[in-house]
mmCIF file as Biopython writes it, N, C-alpha, C and O atoms, coordinates in Angstrom:
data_model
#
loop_
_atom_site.group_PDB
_atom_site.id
_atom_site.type_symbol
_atom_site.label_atom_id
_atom_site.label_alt_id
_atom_site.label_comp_id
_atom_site.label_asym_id
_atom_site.label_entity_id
_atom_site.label_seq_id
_atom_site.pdbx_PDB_ins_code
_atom_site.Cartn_x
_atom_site.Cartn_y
_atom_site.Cartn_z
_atom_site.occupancy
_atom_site.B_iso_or_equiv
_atom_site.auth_seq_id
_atom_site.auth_asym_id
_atom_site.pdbx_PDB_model_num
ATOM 1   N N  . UNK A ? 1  ? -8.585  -3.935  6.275  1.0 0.0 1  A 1 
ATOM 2   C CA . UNK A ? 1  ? -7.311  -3.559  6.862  1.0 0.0 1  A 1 
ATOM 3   C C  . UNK A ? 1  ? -7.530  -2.824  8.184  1.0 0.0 1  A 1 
ATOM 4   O O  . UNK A ? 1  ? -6.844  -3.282  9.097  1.0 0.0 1  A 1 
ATOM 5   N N  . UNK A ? 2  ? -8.219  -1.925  8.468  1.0 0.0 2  A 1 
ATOM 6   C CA . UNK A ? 2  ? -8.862  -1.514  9.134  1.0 0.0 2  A 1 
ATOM 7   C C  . UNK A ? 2  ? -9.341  -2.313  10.415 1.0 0.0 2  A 1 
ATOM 8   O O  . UNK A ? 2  ? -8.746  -2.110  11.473 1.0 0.0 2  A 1 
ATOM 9   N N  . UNK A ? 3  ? -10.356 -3.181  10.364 1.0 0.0 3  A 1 
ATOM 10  C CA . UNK A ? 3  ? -10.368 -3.916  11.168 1.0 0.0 3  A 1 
ATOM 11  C C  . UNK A ? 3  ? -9.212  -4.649  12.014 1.0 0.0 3  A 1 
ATOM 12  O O  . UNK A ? 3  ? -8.969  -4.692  13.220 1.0 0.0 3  A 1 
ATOM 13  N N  . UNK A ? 4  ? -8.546  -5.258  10.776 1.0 0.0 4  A 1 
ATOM 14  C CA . UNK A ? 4  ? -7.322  -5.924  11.536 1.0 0.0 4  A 1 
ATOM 15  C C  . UNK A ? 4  ? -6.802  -5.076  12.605 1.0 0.0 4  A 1 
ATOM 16  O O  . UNK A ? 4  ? -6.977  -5.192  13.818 1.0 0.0 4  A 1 
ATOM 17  N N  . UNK A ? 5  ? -5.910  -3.911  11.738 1.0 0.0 5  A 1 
ATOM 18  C CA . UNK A ? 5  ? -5.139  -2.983  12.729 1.0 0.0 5  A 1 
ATOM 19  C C  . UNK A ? 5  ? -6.294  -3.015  13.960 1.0 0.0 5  A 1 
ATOM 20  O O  . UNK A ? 5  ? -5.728  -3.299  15.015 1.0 0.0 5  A 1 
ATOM 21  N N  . UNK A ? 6  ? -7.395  -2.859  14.097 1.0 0.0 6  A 1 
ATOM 22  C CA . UNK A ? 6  ? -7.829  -2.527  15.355 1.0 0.0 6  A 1 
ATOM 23  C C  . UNK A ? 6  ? -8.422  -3.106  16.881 1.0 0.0 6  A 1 
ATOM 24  O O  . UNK A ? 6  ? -8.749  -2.648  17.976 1.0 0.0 6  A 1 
ATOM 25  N N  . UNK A ? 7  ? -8.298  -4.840  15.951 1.0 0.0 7  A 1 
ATOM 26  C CA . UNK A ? 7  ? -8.600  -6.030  16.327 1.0 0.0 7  A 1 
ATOM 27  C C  . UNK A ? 7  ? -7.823  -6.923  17.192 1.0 0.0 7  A 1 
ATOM 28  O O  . UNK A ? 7  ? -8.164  -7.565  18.185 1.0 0.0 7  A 1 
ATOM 29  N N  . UNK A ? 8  ? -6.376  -6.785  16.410 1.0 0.0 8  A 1 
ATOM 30  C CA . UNK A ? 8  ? -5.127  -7.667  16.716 1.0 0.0 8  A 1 
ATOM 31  C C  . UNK A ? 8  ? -4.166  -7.257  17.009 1.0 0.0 8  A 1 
ATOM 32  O O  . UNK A ? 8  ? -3.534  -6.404  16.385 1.0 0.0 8  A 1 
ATOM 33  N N  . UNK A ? 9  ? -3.772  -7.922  18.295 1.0 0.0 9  A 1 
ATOM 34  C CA . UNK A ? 9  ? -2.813  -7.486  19.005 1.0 0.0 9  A 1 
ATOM 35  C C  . UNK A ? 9  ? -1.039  -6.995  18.025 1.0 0.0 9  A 1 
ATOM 36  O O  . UNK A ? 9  ? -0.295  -6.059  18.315 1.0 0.0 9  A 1 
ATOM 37  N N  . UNK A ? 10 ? -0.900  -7.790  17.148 1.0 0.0 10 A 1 
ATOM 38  C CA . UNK A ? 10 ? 0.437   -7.950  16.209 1.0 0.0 10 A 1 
ATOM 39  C C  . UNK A ? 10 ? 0.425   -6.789  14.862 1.0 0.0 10 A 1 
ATOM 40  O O  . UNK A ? 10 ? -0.204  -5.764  15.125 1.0 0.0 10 A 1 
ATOM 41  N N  . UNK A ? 11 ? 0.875   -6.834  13.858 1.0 0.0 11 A 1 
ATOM 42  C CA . UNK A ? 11 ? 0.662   -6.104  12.681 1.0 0.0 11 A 1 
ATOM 43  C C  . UNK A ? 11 ? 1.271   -6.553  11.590 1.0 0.0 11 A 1 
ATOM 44  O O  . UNK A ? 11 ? 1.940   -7.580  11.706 1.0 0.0 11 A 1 
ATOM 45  N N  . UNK A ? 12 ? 1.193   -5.980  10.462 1.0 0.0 12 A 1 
ATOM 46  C CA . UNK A ? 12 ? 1.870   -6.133  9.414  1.0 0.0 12 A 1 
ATOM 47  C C  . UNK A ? 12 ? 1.939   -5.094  8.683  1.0 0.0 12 A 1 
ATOM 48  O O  . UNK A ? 12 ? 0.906   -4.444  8.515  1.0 0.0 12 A 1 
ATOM 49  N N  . UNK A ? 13 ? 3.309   -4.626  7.995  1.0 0.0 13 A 1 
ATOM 50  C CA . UNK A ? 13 ? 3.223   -2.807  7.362  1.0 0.0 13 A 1 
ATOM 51  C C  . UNK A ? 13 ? 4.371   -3.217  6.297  1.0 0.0 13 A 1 
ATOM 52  O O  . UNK A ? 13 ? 5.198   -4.123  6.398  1.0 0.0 13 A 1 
ATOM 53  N N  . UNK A ? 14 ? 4.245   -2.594  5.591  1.0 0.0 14 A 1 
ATOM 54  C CA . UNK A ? 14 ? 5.222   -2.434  4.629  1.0 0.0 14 A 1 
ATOM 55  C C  . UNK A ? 14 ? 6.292   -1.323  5.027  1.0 0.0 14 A 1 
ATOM 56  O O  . UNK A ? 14 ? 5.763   -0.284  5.421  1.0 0.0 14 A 1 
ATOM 57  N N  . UNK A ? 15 ? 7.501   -1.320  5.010  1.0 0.0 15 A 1 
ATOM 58  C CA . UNK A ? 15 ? 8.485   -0.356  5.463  1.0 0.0 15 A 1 
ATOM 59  C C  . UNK A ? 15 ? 9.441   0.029   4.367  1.0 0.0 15 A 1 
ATOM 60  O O  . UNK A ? 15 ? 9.945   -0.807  3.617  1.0 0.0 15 A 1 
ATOM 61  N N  . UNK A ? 16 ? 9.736   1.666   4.280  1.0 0.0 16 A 1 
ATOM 62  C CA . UNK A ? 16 ? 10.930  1.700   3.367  1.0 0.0 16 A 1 
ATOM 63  C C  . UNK A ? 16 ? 11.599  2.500   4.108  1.0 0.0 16 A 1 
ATOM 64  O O  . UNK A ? 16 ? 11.231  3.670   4.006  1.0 0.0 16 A 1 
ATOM 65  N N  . UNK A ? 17 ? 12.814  2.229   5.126  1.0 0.0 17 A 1 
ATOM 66  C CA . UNK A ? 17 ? 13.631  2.046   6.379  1.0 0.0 17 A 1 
ATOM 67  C C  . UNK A ? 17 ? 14.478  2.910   5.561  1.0 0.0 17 A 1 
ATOM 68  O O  . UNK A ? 17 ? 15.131  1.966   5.116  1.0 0.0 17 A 1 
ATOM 69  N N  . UNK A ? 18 ? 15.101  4.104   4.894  1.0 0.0 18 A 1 
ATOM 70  C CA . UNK A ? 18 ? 16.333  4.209   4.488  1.0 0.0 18 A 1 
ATOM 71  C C  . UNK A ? 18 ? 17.334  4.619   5.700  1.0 0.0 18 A 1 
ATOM 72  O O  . UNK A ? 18 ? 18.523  4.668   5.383  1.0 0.0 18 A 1 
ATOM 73  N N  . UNK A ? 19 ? 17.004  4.920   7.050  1.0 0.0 19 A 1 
ATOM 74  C CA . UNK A ? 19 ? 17.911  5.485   8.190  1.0 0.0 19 A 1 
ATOM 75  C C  . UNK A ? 19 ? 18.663  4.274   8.646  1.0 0.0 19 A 1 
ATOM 76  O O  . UNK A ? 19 ? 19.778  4.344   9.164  1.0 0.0 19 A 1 
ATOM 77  N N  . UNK A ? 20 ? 17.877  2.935   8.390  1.0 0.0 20 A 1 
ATOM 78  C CA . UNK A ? 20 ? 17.972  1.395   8.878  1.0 0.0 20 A 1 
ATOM 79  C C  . UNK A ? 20 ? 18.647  -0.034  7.895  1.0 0.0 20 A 1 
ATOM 80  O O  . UNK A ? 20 ? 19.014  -1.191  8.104  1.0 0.0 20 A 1 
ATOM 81  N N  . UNK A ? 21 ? 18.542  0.739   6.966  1.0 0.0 21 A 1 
ATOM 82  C CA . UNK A ? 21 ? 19.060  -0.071  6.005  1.0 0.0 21 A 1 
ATOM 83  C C  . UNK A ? 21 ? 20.257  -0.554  5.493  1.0 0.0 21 A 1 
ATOM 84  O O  . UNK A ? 21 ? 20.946  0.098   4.709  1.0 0.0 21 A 1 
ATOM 85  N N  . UNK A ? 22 ? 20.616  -1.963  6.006  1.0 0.0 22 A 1 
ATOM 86  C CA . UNK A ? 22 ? 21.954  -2.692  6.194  1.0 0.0 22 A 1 
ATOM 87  C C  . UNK A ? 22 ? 21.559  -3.835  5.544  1.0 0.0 22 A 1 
ATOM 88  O O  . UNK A ? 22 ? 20.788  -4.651  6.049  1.0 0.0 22 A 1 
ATOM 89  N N  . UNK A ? 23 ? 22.254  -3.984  3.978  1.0 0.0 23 A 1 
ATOM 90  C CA . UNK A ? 23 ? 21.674  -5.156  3.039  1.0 0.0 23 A 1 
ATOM 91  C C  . UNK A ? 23 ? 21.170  -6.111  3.001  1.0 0.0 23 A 1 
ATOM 92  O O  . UNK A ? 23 ? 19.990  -5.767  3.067  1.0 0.0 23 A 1 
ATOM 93  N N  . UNK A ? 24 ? 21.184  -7.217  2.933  1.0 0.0 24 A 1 
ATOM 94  C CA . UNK A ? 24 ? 20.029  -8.034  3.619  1.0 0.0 24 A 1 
ATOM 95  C C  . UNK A ? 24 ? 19.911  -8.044  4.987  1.0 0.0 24 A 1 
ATOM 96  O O  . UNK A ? 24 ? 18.774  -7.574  4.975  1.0 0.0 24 A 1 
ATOM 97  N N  . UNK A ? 25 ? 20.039  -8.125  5.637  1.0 0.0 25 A 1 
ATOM 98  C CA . UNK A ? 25 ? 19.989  -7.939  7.087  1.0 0.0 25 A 1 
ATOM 99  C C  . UNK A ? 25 ? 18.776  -7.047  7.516  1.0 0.0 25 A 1 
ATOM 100 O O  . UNK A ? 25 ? 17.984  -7.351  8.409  1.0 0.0 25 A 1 
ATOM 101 N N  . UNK A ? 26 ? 18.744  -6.148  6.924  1.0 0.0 26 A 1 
ATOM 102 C CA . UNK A ? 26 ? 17.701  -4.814  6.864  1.0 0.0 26 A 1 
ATOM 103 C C  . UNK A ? 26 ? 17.592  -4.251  5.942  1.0 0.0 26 A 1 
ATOM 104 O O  . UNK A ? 26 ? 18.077  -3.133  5.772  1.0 0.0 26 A 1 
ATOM 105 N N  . UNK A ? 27 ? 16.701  -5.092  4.827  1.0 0.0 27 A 1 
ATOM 106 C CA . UNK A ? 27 ? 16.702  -4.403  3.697  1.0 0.0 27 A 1 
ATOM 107 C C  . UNK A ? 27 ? 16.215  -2.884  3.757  1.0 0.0 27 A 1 
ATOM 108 O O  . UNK A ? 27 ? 15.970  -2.309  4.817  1.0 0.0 27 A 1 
ATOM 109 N N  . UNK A ? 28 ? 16.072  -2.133  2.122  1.0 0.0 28 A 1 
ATOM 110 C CA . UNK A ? 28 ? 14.900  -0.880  2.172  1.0 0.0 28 A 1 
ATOM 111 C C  . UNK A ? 28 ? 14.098  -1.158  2.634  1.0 0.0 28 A 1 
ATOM 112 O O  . UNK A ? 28 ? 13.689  -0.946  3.775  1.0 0.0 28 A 1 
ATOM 113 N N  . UNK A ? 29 ? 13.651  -1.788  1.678  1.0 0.0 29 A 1 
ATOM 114 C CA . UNK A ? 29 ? 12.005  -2.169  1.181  1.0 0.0 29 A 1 
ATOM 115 C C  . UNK A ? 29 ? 11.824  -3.496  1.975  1.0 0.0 29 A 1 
ATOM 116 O O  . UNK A ? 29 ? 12.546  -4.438  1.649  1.0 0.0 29 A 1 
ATOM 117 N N  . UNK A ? 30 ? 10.815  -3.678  3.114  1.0 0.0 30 A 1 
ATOM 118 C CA . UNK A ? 30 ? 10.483  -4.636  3.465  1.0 0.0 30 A 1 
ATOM 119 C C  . UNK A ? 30 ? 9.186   -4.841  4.106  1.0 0.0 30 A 1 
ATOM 120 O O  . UNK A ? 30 ? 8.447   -3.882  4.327  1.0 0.0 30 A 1 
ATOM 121 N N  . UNK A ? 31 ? 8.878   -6.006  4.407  1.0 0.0 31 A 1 
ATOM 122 C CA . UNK A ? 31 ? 7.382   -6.004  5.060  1.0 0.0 31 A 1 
ATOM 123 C C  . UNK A ? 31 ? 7.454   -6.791  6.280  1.0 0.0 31 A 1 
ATOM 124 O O  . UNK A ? 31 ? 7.456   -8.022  6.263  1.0 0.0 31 A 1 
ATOM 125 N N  . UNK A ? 32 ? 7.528   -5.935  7.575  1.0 0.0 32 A 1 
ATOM 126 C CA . UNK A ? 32 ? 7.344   -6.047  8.848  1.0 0.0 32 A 1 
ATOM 127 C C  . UNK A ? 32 ? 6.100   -7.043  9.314  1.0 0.0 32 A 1 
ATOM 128 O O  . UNK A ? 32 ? 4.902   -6.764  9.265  1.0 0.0 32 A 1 
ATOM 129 N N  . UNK A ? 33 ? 6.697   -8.266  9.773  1.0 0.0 33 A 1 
ATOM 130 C CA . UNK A ? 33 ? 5.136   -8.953  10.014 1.0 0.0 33 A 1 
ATOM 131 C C  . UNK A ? 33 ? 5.324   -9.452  11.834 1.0 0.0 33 A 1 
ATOM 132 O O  . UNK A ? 33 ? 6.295   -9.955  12.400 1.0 0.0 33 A 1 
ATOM 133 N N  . UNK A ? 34 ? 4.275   -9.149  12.251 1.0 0.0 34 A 1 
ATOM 134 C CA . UNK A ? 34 ? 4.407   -8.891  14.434 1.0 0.0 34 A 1 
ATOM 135 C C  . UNK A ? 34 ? 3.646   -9.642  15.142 1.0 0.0 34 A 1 
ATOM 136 O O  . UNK A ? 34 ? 3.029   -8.986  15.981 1.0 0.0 34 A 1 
ATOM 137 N N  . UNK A ? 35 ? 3.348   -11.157 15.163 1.0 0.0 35 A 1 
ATOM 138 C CA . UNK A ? 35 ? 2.368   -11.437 15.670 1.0 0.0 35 A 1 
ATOM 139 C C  . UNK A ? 35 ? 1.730   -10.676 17.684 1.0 0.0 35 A 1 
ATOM 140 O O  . UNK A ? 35 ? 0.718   -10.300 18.275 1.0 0.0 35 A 1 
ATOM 141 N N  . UNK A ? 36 ? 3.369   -10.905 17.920 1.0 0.0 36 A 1 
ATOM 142 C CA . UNK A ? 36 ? 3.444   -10.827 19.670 1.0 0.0 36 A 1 
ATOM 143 C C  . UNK A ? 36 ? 4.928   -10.854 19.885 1.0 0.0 36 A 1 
ATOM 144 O O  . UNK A ? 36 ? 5.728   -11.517 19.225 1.0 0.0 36 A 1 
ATOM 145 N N  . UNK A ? 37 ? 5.188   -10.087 20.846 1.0 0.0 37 A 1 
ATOM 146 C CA . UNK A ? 37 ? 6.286   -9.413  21.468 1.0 0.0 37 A 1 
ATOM 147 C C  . UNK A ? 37 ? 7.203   -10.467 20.900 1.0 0.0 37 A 1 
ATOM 148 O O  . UNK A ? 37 ? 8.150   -10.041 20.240 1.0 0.0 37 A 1 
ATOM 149 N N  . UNK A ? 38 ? 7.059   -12.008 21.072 1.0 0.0 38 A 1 
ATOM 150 C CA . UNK A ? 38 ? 8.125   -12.990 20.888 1.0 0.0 38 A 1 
ATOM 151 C C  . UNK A ? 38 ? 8.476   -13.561 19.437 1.0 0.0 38 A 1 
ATOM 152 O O  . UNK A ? 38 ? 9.464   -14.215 19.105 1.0 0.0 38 A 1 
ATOM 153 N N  . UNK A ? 39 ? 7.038   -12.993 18.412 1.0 0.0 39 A 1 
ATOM 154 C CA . UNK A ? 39 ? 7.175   -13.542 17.347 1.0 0.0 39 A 1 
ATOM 155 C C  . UNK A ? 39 ? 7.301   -12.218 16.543 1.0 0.0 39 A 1 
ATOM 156 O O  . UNK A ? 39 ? 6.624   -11.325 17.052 1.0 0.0 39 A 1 
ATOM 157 N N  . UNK A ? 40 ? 8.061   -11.800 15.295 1.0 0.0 40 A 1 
ATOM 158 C CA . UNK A ? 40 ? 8.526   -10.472 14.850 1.0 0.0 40 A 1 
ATOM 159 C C  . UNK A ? 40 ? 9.452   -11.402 13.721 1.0 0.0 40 A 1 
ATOM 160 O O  . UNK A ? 40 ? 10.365  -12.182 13.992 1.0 0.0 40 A 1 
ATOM 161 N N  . UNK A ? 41 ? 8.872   -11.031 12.299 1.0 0.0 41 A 1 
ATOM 162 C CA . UNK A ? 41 ? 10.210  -11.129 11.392 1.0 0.0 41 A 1 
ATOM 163 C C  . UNK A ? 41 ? 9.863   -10.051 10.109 1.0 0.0 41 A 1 
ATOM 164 O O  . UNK A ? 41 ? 8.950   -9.225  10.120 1.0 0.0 41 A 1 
ATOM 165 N N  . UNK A ? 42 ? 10.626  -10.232 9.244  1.0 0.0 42 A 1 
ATOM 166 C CA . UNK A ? 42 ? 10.459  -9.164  8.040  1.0 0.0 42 A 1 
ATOM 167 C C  . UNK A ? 42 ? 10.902  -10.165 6.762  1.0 0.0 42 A 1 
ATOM 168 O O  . UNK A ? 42 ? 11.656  -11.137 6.801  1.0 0.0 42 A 1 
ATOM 169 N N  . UNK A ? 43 ? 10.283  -9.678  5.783  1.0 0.0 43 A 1 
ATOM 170 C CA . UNK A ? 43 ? 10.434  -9.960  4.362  1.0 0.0 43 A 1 
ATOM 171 C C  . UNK A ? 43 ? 10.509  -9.389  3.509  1.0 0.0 43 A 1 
ATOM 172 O O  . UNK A ? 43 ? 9.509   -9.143  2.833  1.0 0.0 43 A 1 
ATOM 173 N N  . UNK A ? 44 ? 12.203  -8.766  3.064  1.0 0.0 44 A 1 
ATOM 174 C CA . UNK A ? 44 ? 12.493  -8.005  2.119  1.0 0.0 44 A 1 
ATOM 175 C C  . UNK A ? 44 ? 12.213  -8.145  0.667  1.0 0.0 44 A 1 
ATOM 176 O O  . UNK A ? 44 ? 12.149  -9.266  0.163  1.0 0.0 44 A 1 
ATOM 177 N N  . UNK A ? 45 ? 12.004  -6.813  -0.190 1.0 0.0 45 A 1 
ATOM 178 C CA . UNK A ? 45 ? 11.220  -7.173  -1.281 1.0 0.0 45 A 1 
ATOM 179 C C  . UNK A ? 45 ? 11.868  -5.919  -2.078 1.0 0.0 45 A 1 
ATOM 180 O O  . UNK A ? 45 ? 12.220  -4.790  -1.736 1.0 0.0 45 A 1 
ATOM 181 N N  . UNK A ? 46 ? 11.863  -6.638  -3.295 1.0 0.0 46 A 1 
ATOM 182 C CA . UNK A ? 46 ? 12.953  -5.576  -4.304 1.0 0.0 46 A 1 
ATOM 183 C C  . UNK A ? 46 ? 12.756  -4.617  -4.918 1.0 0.0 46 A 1 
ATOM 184 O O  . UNK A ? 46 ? 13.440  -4.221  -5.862 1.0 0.0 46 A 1 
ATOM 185 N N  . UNK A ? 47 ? 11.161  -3.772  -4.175 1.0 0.0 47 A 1 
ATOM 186 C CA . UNK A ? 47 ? 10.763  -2.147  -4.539 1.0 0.0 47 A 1 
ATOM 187 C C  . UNK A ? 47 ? 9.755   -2.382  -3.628 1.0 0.0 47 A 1 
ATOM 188 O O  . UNK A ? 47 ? 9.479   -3.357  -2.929 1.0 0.0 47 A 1 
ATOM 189 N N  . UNK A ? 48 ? 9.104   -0.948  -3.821 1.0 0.0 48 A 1 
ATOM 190 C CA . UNK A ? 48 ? 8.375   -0.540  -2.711 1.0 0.0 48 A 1 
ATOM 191 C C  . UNK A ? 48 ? 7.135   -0.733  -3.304 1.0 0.0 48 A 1 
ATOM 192 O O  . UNK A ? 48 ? 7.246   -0.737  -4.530 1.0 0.0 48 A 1 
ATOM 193 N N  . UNK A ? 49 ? 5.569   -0.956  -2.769 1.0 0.0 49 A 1 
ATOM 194 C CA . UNK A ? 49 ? 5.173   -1.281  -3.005 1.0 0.0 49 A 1 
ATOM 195 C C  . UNK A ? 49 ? 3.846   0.162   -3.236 1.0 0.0 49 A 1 
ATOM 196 O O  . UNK A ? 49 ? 4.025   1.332   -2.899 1.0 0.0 49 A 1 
ATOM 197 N N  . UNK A ? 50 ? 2.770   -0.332  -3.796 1.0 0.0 50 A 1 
ATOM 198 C CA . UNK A ? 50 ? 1.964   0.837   -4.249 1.0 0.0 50 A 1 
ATOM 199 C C  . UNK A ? 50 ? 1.104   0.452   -2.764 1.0 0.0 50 A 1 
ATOM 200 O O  . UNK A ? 50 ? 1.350   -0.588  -2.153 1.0 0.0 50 A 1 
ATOM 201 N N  . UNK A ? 51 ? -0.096  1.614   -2.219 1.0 0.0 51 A 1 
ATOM 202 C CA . UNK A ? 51 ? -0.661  1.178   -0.988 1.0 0.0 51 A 1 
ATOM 203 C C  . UNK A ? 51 ? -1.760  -0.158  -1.550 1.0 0.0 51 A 1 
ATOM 204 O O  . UNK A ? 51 ? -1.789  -1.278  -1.041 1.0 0.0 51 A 1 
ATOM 205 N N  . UNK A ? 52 ? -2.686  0.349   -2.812 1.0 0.0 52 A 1 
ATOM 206 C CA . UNK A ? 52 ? -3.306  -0.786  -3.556 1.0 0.0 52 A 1 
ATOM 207 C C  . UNK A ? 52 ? -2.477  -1.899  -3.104 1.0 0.0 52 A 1 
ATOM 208 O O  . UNK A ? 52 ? -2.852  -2.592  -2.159 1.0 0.0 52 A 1 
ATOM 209 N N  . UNK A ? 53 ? -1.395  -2.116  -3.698 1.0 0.0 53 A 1 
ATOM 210 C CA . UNK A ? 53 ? -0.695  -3.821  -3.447 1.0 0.0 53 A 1 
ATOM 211 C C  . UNK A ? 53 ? -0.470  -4.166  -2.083 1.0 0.0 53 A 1 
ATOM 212 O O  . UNK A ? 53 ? -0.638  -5.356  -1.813 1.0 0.0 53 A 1 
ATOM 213 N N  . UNK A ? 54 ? -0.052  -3.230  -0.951 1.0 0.0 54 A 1 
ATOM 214 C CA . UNK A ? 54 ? -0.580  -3.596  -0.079 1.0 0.0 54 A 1 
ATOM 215 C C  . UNK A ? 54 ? -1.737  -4.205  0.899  1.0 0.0 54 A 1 
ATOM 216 O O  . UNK A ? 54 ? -1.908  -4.958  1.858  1.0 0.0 54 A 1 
ATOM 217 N N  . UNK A ? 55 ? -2.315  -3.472  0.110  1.0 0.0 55 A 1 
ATOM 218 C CA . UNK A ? 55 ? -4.317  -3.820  0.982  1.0 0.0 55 A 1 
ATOM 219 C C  . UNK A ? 55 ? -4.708  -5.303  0.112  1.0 0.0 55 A 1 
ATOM 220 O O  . UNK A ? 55 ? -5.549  -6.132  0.459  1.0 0.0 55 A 1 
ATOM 221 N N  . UNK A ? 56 ? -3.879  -5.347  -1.039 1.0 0.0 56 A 1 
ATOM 222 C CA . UNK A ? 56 ? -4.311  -6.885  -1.609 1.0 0.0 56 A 1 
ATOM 223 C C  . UNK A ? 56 ? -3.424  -7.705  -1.230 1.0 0.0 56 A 1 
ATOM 224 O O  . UNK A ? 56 ? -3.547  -8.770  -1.836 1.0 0.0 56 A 1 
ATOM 225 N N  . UNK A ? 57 ? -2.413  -7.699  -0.357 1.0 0.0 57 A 1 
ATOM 226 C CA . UNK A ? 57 ? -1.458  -8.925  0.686  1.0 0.0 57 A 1 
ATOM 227 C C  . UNK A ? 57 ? -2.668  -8.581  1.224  1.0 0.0 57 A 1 
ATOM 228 O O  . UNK A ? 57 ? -3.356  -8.076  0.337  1.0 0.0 57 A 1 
ATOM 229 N N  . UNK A ? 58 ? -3.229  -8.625  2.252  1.0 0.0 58 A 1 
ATOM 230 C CA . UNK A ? 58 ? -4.236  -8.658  2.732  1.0 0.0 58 A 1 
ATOM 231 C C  . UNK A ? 58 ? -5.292  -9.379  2.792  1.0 0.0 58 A 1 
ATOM 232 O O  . UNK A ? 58 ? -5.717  -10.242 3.561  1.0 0.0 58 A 1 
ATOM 233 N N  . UNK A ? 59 ? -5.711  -8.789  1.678  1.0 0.0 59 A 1 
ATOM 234 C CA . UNK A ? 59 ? -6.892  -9.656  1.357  1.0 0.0 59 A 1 
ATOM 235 C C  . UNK A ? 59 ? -7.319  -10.718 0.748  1.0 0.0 59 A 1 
ATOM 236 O O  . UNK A ? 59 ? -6.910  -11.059 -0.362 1.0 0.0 59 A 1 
ATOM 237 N N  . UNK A ? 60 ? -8.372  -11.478 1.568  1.0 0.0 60 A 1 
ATOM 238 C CA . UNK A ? 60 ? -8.062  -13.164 0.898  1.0 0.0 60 A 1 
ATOM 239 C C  . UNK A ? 60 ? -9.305  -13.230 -0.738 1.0 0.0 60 A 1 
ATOM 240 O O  . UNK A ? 60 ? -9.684  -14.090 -1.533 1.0 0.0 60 A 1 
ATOM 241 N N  . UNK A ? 61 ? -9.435  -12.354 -0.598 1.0 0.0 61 A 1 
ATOM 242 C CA . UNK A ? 61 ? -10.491 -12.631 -1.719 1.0 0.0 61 A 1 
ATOM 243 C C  . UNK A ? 61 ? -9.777  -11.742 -2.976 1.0 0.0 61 A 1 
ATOM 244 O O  . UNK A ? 61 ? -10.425 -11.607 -4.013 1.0 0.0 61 A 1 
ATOM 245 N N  . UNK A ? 62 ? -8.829  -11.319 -2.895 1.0 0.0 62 A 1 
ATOM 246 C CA . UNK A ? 62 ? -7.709  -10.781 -4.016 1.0 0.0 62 A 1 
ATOM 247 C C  . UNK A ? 62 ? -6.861  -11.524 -4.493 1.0 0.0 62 A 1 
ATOM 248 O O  . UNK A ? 62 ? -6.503  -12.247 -3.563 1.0 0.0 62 A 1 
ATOM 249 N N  . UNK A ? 63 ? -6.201  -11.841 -5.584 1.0 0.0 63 A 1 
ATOM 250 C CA . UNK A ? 63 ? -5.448  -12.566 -6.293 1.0 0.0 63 A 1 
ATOM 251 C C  . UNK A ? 63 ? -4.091  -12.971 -5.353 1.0 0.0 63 A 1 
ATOM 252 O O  . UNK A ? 63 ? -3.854  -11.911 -4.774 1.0 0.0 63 A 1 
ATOM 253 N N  . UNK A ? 64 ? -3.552  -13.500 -5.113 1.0 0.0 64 A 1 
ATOM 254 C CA . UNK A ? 64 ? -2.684  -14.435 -4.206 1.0 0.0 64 A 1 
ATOM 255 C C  . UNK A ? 64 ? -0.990  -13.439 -5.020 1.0 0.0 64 A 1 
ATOM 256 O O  . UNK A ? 64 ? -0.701  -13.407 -6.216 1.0 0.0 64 A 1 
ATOM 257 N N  . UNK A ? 65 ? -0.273  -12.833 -3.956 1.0 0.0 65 A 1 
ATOM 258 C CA . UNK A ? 65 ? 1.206   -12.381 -4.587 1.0 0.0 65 A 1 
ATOM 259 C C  . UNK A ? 65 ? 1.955   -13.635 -4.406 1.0 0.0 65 A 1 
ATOM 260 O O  . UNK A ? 65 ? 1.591   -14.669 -3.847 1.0 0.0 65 A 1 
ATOM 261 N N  . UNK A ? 66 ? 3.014   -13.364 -4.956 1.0 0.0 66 A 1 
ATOM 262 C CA . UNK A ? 66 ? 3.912   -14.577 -4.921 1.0 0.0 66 A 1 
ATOM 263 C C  . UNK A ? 66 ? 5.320   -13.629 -4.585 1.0 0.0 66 A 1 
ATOM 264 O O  . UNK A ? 66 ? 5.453   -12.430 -4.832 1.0 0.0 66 A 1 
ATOM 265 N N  . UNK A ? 67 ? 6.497   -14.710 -3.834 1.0 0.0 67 A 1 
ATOM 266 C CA . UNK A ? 67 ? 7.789   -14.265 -3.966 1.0 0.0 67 A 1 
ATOM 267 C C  . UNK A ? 67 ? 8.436   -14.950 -4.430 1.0 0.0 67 A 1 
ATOM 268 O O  . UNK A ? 67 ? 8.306   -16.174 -4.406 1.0 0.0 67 A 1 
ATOM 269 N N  . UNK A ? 68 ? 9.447   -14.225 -5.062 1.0 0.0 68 A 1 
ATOM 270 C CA . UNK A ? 68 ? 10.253  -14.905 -6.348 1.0 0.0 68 A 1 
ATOM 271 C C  . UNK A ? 68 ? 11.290  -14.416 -5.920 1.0 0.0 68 A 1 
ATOM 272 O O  . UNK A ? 68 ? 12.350  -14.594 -6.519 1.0 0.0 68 A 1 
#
């Protein structure tokens, strides 16, 4: 994770927005993904996540999440 953040220009974070939060539109709970200034979307998700489950979106050698 580490690397990435320090590597690549874009990001990806998990967010729990409550100042921002307008129902789907802007969920709570969502995950901010940035390649470059032009590319930017989010994928709301129906709790927040532990940092563990984060660092395993991540990683390709960790069990694959799914959205449902």
């Amino acid at each position: 994770l580490e690397e990435i953040l320090h590597c690549e220009p874009g990001y990806v974070r998990f967010d729990n927005d409550p100042e921002n939060e307008n129902g789907k539109l802007h969920p709570l709970n969502h995950i901010d993904i940035n390649y470059s200034t032009y590319s930017t979307f989010k994928l709301g998700i129906g709790k927040t996540l532990e940092e563990n489950s984060f660092e395993n979106l991540l990683d390709t050698t960790s069990e694959c999440m799914f959205i449902e």
